[in-house]
Short mmCIF file of C-alpha atoms and ligand atoms in Angstrom, two decimals:
data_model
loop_
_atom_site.label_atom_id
_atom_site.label_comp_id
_atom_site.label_asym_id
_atom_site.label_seq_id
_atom_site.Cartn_x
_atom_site.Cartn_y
_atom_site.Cartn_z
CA UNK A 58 -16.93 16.83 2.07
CA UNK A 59 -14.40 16.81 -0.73
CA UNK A 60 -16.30 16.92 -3.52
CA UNK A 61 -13.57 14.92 -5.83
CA UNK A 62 -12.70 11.22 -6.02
CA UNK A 63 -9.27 9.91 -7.16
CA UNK A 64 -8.96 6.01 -9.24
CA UNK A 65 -5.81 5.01 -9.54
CA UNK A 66 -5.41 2.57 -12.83
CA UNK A 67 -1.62 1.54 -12.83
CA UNK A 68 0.63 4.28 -12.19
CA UNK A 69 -2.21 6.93 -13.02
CA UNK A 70 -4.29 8.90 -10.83
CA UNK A 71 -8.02 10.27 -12.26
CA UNK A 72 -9.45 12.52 -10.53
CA UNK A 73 -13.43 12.41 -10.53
CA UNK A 74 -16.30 14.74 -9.33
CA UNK A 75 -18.37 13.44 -6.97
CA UNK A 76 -22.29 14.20 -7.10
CA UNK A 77 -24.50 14.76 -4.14
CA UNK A 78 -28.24 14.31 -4.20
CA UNK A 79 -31.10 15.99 -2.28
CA UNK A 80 -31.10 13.30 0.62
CA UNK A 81 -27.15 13.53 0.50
CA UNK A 82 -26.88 10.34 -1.50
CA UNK A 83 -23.38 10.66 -3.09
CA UNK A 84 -22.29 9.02 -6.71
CA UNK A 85 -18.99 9.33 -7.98
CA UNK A 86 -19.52 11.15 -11.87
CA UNK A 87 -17.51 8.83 -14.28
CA UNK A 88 -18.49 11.33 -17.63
CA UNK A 89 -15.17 12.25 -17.93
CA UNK A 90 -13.60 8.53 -17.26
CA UNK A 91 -13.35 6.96 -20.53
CA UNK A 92 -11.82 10.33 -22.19
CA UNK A 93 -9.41 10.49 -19.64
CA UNK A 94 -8.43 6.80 -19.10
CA UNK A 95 -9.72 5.12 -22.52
CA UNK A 96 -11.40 3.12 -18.75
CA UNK A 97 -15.17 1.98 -18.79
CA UNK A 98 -17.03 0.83 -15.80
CA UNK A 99 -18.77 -2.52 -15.25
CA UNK A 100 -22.13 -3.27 -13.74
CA UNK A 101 -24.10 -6.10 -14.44
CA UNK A 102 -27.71 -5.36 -13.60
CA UNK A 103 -26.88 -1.97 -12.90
CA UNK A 104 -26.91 -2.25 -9.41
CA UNK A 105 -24.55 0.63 -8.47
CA UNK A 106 -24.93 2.68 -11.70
CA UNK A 107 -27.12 6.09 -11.17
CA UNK A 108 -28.31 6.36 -14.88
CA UNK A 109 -29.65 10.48 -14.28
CA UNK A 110 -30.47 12.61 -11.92
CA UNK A 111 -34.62 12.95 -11.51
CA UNK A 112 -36.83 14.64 -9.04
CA UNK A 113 -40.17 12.68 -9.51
CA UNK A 114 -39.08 9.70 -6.92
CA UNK A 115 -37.04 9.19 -3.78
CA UNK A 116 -36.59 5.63 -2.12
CA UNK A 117 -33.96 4.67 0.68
CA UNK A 118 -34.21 0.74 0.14
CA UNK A 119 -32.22 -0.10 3.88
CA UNK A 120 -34.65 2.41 5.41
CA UNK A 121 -38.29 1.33 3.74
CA UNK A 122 -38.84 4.90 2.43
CA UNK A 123 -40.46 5.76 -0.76
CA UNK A 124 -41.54 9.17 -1.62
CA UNK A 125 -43.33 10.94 -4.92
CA UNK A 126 -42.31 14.44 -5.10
CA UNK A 127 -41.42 14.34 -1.09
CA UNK A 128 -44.78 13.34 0.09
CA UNK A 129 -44.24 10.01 1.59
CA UNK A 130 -46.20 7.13 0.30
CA UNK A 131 -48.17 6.52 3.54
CA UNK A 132 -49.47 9.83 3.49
CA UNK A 133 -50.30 10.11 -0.09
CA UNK A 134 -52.26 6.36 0.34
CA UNK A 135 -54.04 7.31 3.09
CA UNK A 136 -54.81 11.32 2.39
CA UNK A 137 -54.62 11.46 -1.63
CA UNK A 138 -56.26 8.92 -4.53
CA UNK A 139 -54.90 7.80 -7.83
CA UNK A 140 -55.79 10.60 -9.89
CA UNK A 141 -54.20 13.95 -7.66
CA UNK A 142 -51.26 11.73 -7.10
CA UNK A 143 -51.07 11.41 -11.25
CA UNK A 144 -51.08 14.33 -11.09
CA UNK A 145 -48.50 15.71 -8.71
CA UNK A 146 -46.04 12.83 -9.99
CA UNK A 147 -46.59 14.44 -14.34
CA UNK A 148 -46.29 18.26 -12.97
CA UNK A 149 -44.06 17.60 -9.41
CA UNK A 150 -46.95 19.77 -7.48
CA UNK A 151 -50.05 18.96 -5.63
CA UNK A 152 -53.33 20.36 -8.03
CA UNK A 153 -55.51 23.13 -7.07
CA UNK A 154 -59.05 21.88 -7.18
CA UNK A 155 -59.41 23.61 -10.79
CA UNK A 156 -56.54 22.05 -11.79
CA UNK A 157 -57.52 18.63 -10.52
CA UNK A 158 -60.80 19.05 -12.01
CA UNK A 159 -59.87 19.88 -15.69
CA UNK A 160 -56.86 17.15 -15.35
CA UNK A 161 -59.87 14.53 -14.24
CA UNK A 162 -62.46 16.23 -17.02
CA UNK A 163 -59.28 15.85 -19.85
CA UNK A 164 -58.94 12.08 -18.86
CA UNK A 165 -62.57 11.47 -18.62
CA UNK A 166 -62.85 13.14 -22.42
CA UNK A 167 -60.94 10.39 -23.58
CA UNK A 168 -62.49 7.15 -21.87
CA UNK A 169 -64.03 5.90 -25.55
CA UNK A 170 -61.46 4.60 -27.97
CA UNK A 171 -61.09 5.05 -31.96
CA UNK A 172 -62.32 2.40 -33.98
CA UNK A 173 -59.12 1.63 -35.13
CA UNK A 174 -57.60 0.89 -31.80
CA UNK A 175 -60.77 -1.49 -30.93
CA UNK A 176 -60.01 -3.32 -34.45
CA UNK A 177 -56.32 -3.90 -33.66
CA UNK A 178 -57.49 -4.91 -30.26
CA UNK A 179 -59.84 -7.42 -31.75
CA UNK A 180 -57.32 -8.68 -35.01
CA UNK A 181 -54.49 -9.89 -31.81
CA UNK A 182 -54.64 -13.46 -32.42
CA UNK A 183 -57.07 -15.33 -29.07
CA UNK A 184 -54.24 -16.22 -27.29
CA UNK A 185 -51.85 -12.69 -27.12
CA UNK A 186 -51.20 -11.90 -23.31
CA UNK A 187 -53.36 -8.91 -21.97
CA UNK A 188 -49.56 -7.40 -21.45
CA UNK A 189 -48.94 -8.03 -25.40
CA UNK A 190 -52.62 -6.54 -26.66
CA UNK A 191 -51.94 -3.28 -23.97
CA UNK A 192 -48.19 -2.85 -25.85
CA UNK A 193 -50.01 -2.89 -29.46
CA UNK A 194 -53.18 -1.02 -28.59
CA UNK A 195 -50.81 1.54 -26.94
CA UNK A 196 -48.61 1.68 -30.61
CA UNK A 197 -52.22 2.00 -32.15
CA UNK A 198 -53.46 4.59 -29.79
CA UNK A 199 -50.53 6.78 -31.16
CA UNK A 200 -51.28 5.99 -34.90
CA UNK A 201 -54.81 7.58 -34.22
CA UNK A 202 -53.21 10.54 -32.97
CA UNK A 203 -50.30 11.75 -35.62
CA UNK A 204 -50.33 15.24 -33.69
CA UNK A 205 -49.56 14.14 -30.10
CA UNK A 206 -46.97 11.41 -31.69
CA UNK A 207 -44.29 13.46 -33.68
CA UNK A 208 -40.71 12.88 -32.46
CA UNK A 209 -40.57 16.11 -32.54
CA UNK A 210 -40.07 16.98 -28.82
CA UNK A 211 -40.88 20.30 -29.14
CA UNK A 212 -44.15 19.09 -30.40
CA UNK A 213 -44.48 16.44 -28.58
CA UNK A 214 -44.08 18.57 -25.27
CA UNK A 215 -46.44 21.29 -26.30
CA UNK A 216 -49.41 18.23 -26.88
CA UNK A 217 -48.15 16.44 -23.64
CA UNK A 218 -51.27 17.27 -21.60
CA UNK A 219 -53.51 15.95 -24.16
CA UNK A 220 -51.65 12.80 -24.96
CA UNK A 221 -50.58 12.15 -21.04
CA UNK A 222 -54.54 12.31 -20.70
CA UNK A 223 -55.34 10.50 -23.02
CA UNK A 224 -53.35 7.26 -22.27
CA UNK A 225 -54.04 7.20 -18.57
CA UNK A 226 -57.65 7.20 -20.23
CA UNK A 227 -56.97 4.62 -22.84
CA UNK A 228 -55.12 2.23 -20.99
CA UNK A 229 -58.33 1.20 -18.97
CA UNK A 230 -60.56 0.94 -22.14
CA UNK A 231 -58.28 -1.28 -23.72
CA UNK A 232 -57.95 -3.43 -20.77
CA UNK A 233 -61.84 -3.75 -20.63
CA UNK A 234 -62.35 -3.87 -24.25
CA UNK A 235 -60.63 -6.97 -24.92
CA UNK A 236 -61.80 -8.29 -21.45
CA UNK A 237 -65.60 -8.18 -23.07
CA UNK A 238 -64.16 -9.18 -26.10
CA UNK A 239 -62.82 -12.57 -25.32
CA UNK A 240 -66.27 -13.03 -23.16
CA UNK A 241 -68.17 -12.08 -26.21
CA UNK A 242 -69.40 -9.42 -24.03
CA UNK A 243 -70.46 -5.58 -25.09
CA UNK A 244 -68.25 -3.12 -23.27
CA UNK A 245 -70.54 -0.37 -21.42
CA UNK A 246 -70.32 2.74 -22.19
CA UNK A 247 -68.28 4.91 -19.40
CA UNK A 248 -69.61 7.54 -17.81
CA UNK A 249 -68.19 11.16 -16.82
CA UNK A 250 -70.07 11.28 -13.83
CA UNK A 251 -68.05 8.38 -12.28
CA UNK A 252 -64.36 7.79 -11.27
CA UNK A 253 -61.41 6.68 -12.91
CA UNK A 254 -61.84 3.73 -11.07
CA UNK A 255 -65.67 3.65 -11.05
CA UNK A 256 -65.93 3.79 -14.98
CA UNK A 257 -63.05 0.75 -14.75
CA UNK A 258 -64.48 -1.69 -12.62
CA UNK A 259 -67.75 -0.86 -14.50
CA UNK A 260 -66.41 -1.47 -18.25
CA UNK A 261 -64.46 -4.53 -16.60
CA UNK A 262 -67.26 -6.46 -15.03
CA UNK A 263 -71.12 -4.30 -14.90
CA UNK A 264 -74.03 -4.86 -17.43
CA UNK A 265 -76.55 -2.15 -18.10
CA UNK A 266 -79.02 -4.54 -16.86
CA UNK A 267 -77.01 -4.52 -13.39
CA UNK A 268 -79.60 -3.60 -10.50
CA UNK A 269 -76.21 -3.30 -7.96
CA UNK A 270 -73.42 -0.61 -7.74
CA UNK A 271 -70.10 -1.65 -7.54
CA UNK A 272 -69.29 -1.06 -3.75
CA UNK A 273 -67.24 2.16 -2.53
CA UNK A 274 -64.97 -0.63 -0.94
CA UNK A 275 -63.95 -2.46 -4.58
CA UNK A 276 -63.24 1.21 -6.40
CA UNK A 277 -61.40 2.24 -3.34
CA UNK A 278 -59.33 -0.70 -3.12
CA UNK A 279 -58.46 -0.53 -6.73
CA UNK A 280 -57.73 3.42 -6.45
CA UNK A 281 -55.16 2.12 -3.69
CA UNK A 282 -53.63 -0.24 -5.53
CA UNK A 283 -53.10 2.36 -8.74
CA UNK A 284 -51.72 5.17 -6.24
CA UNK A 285 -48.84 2.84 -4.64
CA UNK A 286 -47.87 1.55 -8.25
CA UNK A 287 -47.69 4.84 -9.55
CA UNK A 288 -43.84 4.94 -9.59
CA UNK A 289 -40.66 3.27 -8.08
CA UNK A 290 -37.59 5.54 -9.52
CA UNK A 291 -35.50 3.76 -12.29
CA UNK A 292 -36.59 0.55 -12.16
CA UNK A 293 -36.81 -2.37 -15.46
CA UNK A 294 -39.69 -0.75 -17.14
CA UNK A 295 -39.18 2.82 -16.08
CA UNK A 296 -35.57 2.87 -17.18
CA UNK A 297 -36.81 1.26 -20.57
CA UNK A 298 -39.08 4.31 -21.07
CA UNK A 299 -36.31 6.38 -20.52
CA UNK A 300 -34.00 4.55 -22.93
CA UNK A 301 -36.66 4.95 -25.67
CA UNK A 302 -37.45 8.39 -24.85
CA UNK A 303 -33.78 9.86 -24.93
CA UNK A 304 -33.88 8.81 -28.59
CA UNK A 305 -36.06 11.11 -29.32
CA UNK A 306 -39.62 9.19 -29.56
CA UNK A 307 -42.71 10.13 -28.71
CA UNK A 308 -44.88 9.27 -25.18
CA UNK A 309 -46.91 6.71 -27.42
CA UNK A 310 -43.81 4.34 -27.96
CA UNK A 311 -42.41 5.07 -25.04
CA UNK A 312 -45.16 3.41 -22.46
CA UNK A 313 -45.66 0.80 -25.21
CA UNK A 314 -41.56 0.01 -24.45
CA UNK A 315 -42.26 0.37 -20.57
CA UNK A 316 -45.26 -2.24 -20.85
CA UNK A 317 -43.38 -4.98 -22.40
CA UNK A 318 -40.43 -4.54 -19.92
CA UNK A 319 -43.13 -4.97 -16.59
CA UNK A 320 -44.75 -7.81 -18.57
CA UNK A 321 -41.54 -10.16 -16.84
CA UNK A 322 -42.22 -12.03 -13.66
CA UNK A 323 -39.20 -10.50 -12.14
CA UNK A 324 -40.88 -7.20 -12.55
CA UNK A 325 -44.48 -6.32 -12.73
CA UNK A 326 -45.51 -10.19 -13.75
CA UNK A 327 -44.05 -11.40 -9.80
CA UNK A 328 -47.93 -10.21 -8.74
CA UNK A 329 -49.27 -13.03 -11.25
CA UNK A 330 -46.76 -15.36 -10.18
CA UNK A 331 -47.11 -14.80 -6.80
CA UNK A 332 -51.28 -16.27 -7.47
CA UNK A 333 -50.42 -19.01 -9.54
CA UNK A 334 -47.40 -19.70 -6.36
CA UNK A 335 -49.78 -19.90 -3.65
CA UNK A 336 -52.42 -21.69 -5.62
CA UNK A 337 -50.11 -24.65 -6.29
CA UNK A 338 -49.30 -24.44 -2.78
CA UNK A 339 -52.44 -24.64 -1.66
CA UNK A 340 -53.25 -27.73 -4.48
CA UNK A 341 -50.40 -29.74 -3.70
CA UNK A 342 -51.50 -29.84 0.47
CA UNK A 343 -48.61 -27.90 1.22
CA UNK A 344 -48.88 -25.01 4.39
CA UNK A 345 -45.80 -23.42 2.74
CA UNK A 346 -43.20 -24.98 4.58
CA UNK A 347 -42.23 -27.29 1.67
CA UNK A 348 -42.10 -24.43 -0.87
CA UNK A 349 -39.83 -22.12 1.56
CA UNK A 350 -37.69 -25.34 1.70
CA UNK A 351 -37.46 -25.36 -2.11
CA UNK A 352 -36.53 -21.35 -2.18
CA UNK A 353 -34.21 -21.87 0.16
CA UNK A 354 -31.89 -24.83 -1.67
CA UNK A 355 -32.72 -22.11 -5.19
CA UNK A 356 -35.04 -25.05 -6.75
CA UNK A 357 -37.50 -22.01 -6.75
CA UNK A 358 -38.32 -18.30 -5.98
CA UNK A 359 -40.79 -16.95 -3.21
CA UNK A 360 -42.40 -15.02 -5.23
CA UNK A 361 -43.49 -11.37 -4.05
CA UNK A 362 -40.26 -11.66 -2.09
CA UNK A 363 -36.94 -9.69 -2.29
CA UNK A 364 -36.16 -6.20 -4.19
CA UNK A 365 -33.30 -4.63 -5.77
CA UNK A 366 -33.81 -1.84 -4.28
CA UNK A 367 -35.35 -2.73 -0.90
CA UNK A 368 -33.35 -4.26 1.71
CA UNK A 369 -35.97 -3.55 4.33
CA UNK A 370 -39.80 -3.86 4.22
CA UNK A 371 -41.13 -2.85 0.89
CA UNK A 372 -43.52 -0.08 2.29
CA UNK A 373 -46.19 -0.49 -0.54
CA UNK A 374 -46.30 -4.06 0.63
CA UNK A 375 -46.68 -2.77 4.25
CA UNK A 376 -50.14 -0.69 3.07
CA UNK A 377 -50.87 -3.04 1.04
CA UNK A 378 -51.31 -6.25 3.33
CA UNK A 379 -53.64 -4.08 5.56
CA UNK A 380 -55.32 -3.41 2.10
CA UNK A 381 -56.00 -6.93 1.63
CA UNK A 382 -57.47 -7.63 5.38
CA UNK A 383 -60.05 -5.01 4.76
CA UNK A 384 -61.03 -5.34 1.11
CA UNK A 385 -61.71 -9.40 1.85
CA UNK A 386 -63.87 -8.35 5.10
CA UNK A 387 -65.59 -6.07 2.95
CA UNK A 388 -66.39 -7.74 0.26
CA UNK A 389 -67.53 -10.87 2.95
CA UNK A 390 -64.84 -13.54 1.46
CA UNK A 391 -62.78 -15.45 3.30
CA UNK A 392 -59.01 -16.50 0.98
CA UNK A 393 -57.16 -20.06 1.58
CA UNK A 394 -54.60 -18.34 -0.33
CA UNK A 395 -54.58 -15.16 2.24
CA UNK A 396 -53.54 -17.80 4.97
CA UNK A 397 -50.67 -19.38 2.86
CA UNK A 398 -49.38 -16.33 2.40
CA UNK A 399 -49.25 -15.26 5.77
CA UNK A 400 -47.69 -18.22 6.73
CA UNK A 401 -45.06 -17.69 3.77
CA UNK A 402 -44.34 -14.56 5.33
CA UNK A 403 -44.24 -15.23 8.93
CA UNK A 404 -41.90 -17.80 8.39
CA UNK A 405 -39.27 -16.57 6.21
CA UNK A 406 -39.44 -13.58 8.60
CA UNK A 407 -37.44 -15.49 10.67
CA UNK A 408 -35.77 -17.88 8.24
CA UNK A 409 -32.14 -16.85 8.48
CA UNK A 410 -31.63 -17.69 4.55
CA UNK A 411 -34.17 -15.17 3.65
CA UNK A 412 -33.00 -13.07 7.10
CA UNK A 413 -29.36 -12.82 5.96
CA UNK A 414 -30.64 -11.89 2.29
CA UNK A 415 -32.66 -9.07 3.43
CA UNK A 416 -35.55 -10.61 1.29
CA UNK A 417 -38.69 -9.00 2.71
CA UNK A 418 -41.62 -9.14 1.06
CA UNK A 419 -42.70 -6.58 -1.86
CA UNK A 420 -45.75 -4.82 -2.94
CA UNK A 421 -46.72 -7.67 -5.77
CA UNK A 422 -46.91 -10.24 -2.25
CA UNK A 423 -50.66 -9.11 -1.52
CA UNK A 424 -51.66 -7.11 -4.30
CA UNK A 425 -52.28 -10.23 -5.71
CA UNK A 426 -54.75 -11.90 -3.56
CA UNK A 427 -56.77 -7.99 -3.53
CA UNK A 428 -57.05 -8.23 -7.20
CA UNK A 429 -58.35 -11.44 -7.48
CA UNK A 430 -60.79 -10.88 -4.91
CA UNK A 431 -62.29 -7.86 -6.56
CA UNK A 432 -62.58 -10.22 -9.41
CA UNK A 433 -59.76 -9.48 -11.72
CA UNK A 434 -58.52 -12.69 -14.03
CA UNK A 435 -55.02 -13.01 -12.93
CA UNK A 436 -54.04 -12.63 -16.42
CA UNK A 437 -54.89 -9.32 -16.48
CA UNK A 438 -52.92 -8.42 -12.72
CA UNK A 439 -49.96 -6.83 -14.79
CA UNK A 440 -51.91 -4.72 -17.01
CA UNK A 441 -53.57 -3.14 -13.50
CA UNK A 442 -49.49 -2.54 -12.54
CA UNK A 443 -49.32 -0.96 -15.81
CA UNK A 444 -52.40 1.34 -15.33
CA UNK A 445 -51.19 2.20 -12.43
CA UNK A 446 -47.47 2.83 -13.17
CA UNK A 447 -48.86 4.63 -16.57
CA UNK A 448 -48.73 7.94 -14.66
CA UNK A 449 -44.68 7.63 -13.43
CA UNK A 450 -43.77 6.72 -17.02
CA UNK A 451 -45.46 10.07 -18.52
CA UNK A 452 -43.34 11.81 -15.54
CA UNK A 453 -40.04 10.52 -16.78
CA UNK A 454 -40.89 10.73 -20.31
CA UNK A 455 -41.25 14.37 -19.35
CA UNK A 456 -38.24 14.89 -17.50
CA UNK A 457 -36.27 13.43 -20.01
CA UNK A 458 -37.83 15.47 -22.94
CA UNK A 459 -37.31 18.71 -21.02
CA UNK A 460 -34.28 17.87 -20.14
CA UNK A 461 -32.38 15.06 -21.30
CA UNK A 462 -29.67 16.15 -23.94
CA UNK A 463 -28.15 12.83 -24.29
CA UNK A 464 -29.20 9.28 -26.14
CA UNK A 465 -29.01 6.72 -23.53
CA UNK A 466 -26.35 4.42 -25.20
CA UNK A 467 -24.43 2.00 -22.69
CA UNK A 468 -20.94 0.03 -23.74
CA UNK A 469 -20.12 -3.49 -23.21
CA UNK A 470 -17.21 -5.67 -22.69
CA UNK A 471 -16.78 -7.52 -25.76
CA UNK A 472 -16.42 -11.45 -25.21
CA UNK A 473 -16.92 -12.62 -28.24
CA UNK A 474 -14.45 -14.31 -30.83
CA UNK A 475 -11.49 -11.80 -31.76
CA UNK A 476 -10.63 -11.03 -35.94
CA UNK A 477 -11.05 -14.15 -37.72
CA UNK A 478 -9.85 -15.18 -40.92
CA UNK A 479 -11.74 -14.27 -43.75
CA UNK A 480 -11.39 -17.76 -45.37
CA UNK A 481 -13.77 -19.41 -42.73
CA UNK A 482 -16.52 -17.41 -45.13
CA UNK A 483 -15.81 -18.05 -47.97
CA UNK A 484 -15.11 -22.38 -46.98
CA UNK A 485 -19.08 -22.44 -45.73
N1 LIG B 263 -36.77 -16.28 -3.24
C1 LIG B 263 -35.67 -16.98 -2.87
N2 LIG B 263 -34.41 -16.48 -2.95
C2 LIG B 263 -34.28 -15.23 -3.43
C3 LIG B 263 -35.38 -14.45 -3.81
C4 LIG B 263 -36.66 -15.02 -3.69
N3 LIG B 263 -37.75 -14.32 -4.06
N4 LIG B 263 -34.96 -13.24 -4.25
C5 LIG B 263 -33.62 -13.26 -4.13
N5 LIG B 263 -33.21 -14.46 -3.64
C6 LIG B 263 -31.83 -14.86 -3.32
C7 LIG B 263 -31.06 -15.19 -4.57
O1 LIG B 263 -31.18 -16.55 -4.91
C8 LIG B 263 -29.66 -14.77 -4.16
O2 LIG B 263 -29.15 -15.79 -3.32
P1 LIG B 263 -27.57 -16.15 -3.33
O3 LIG B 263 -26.90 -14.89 -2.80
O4 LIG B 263 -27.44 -17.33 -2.44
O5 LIG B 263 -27.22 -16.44 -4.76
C9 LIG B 263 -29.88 -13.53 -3.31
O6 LIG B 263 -31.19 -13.70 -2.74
C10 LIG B 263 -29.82 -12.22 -4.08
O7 LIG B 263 -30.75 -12.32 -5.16
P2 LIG B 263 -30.59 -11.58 -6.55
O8 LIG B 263 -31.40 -12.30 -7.57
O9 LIG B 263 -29.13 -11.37 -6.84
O10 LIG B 263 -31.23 -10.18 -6.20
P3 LIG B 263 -31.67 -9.10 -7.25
O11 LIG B 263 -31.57 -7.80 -6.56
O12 LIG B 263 -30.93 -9.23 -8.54
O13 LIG B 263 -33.19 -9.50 -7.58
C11 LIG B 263 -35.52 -9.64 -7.53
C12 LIG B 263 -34.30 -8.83 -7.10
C13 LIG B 263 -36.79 -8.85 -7.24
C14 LIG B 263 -35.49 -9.87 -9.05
C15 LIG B 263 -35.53 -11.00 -6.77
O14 LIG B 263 -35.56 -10.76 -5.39
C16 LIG B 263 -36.68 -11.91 -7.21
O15 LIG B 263 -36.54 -12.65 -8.18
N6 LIG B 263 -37.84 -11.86 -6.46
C17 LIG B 263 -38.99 -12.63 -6.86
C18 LIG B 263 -39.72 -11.94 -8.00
C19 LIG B 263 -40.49 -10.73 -7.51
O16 LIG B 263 -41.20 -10.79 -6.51
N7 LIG B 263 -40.38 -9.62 -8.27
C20 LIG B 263 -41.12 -8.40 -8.00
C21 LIG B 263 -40.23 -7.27 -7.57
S1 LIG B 263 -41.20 -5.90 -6.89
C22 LIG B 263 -42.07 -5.29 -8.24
C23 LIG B 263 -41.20 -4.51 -9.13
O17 LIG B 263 -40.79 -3.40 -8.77
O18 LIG B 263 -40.91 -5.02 -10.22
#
């Protein structure tokens, strides 16, 4: 291939370098452009703009393929858990036992919080979204711990491990903490012995006075749901993370950026929307054909439906549906909501508004009705996307701060009112 692109702009010829990624993807490098043309590009929504070149995450959106580090996602789900995929996603290789075992002992060190972190989590006034009290306890978490939260890169890198550790930790305390909290509840204490997930679902919902285990089907479930969240490339909150770590900051106020940029319902909110969707549907009598109709004349979204990215089946979503057939059996419940959204599905399958769209569905579609079923309020589904996608973040954040050398700083085209006379001021 000729590795050079021309643009012609009037009577001038620029001649660009063209990149080529590891699964030949090409991308035409516009660095140069505005030096040699005084030219910027335009994308809205970045749809067709590669913002850096990373090696944590590969996806092929027309071909349903997502892959951490090369291991494809179906293989990691059904031979790997959360944790060793954490882990091969922060340090791009799969862990030796020892390795896995002092990554799992570092995150299990860190399960209890500070006291100041439970305070702020407390002060948030009653009615802060678990998404909002996650983004402040994260800011806290990093107050407590001046040495892992420098801006110093250097520094910063060198403490990585610890602080990496540490929030993966953290961000299912604080989840549970203000969980018991609003319930007037005491949170139980963790317990090294257990799993990540384990020591979650037991802060979250057990009482020391609890004669029952949680069942091996729940933690597994949950450790599924993690793994296939874990990361999806540059995507709302990812890129935001990126954005606030090519300034310079620290991990801390990086993920506290990424959680408030998942907390929208056309990102990581879609898997609460997608619950309070099918519950209307199911209130209002409807078998889904109504809402579709809606959807389809843009009244209103199908929610769990459609992907930037994906223009195929979303392959989480794939995993994930199975998922949901098995963790219901297990757990012995039967979901009006499951059938709706079947329907939903089977139907605009063959709709040809959602057909010629490529809208398929994505992985919020039946994480949804999993999490409530293992008891989750469905305020609280983003915050599990954010546990989850904690581990993806920390990989970025480290990419960048190894390698990034630039600030992240995007132009515009101005379309706002041109020089205007100084007497409108001073007429007010
Ligand atoms: N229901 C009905 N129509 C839709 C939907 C949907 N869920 N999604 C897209 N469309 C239509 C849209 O109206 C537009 O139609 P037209 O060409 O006639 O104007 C066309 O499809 C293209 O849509 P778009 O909004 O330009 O596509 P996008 O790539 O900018 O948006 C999306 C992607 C995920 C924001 C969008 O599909 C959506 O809003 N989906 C519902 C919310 C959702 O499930 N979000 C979770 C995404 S997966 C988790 C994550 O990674 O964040």
């Amino acid at each position: 291939m000729d590795n050079n692109a021309t643009l012609t702009i009037g009577d001038n010829d620029f001649t660009l370098n063209m990149l080529e990624g590891a699964e030949s993807e090409l991308a035409i490098d516009i660095s140069q452009l505005r030096k040699q043309s005084k030219v910027i590009t335009f994308d809205d929504g970045y749809g067709n703009t590669g913002s850096c070149e990373s090696k944590v995450t590969f996806i092929d959106g027309d071909k349903g393929i997502l892959r951490y580090r090369g291991f494809d996602i179906a293989d990691l789900a059904n031979r790997s858990n959360f944790l060793e995929t954490s882990y091969l996603l922060i340090y791009g290789e799969l862990p030796t036992s020892i390795e896995l075992s002092s990554f799992t002992e570092r995150i299990s060190s860190y399960a209890d919080l500070p006291d100041d972190v439970i305070s702020v989590i407390k002060a948030l006034p009653a009615k802060t979204h678990p998404m909002g009290v996650l983004a402040s306890a994260m800011q806290a978490l990093g107050g407590t711990y001046p040495q892992f939260c420098t801006n110093n890169r250097k520094t910063d890198l060198e403490t990585f491990d610890e602080s990496a550790a540490l929030i993966m930790s953290a961000m299912r305390t604080i989840a549970s903490t203000r969980h018991r909290f609003l319930q007037n509840e005491v949170l139980p204490k963790s317990n090294p012995a257990n799993s990540y997930c384990e020591n979650f679902l037991n802060m979250m919902f057990r009482n020391d006075s609890d004669s029952t285990e949680i069942p091996p089907s729940v933690e597994s479930a949950l450790d599924l749901i993690f793994l296939l969240h874990a990361d999806h490339e540059q995507n709302c909150s990812t890129s935001t993370c990126r954005m606030i770590a090519s300034g310079g900051a620290n991990p801390f106020a990086s993920l506290a950026g990424g959680v408030s940029a998942l907390w929208g319902p056309l990102h990581g909110g879609a898997n609460m929307a997608v619950i309070k969707m099918l519950n209307e549907i199911h209130e209002a009598g409807d078998d889904g054909s109504r809402f579709i109709e809606s959807a389809k004349q843009g009244k209103t979204r199908l929610m769990g439906f459609g992907h930037r990215v994906y223009r195929n089946y979303d392959p989480r979503a794939k995993i994930l549906k199975s998922a949901c057939d098995d963790a219901l059996e297990a757990l012995g419940l039967s979901s009006p909501i499951l059938s709706i959204a079947r329907r939903l599905e089977e139907e605009a399958l063959k709709d040809s508004y959602f057909v010629e769209r490529k809208l398929y569905p994505n992985v919020d579609f039946y994480s949804g009705i999993i999490l409530q079923a293992l008891g989750f309020p469905t305020d609280m589904f983003t915050v599990l996307f954010a546990i989850g996608r904690a581990p993806g973040w920390l990989a970025h954040w480290k990419e960048i701060a190894e390698n990034g050398k630039k600030i992240h700083r995007p132009r515009q085209i101005y379309q706002g009112h041109t020089l205007r006379a100084y007497q409108e001021l001073e007429n007010r």
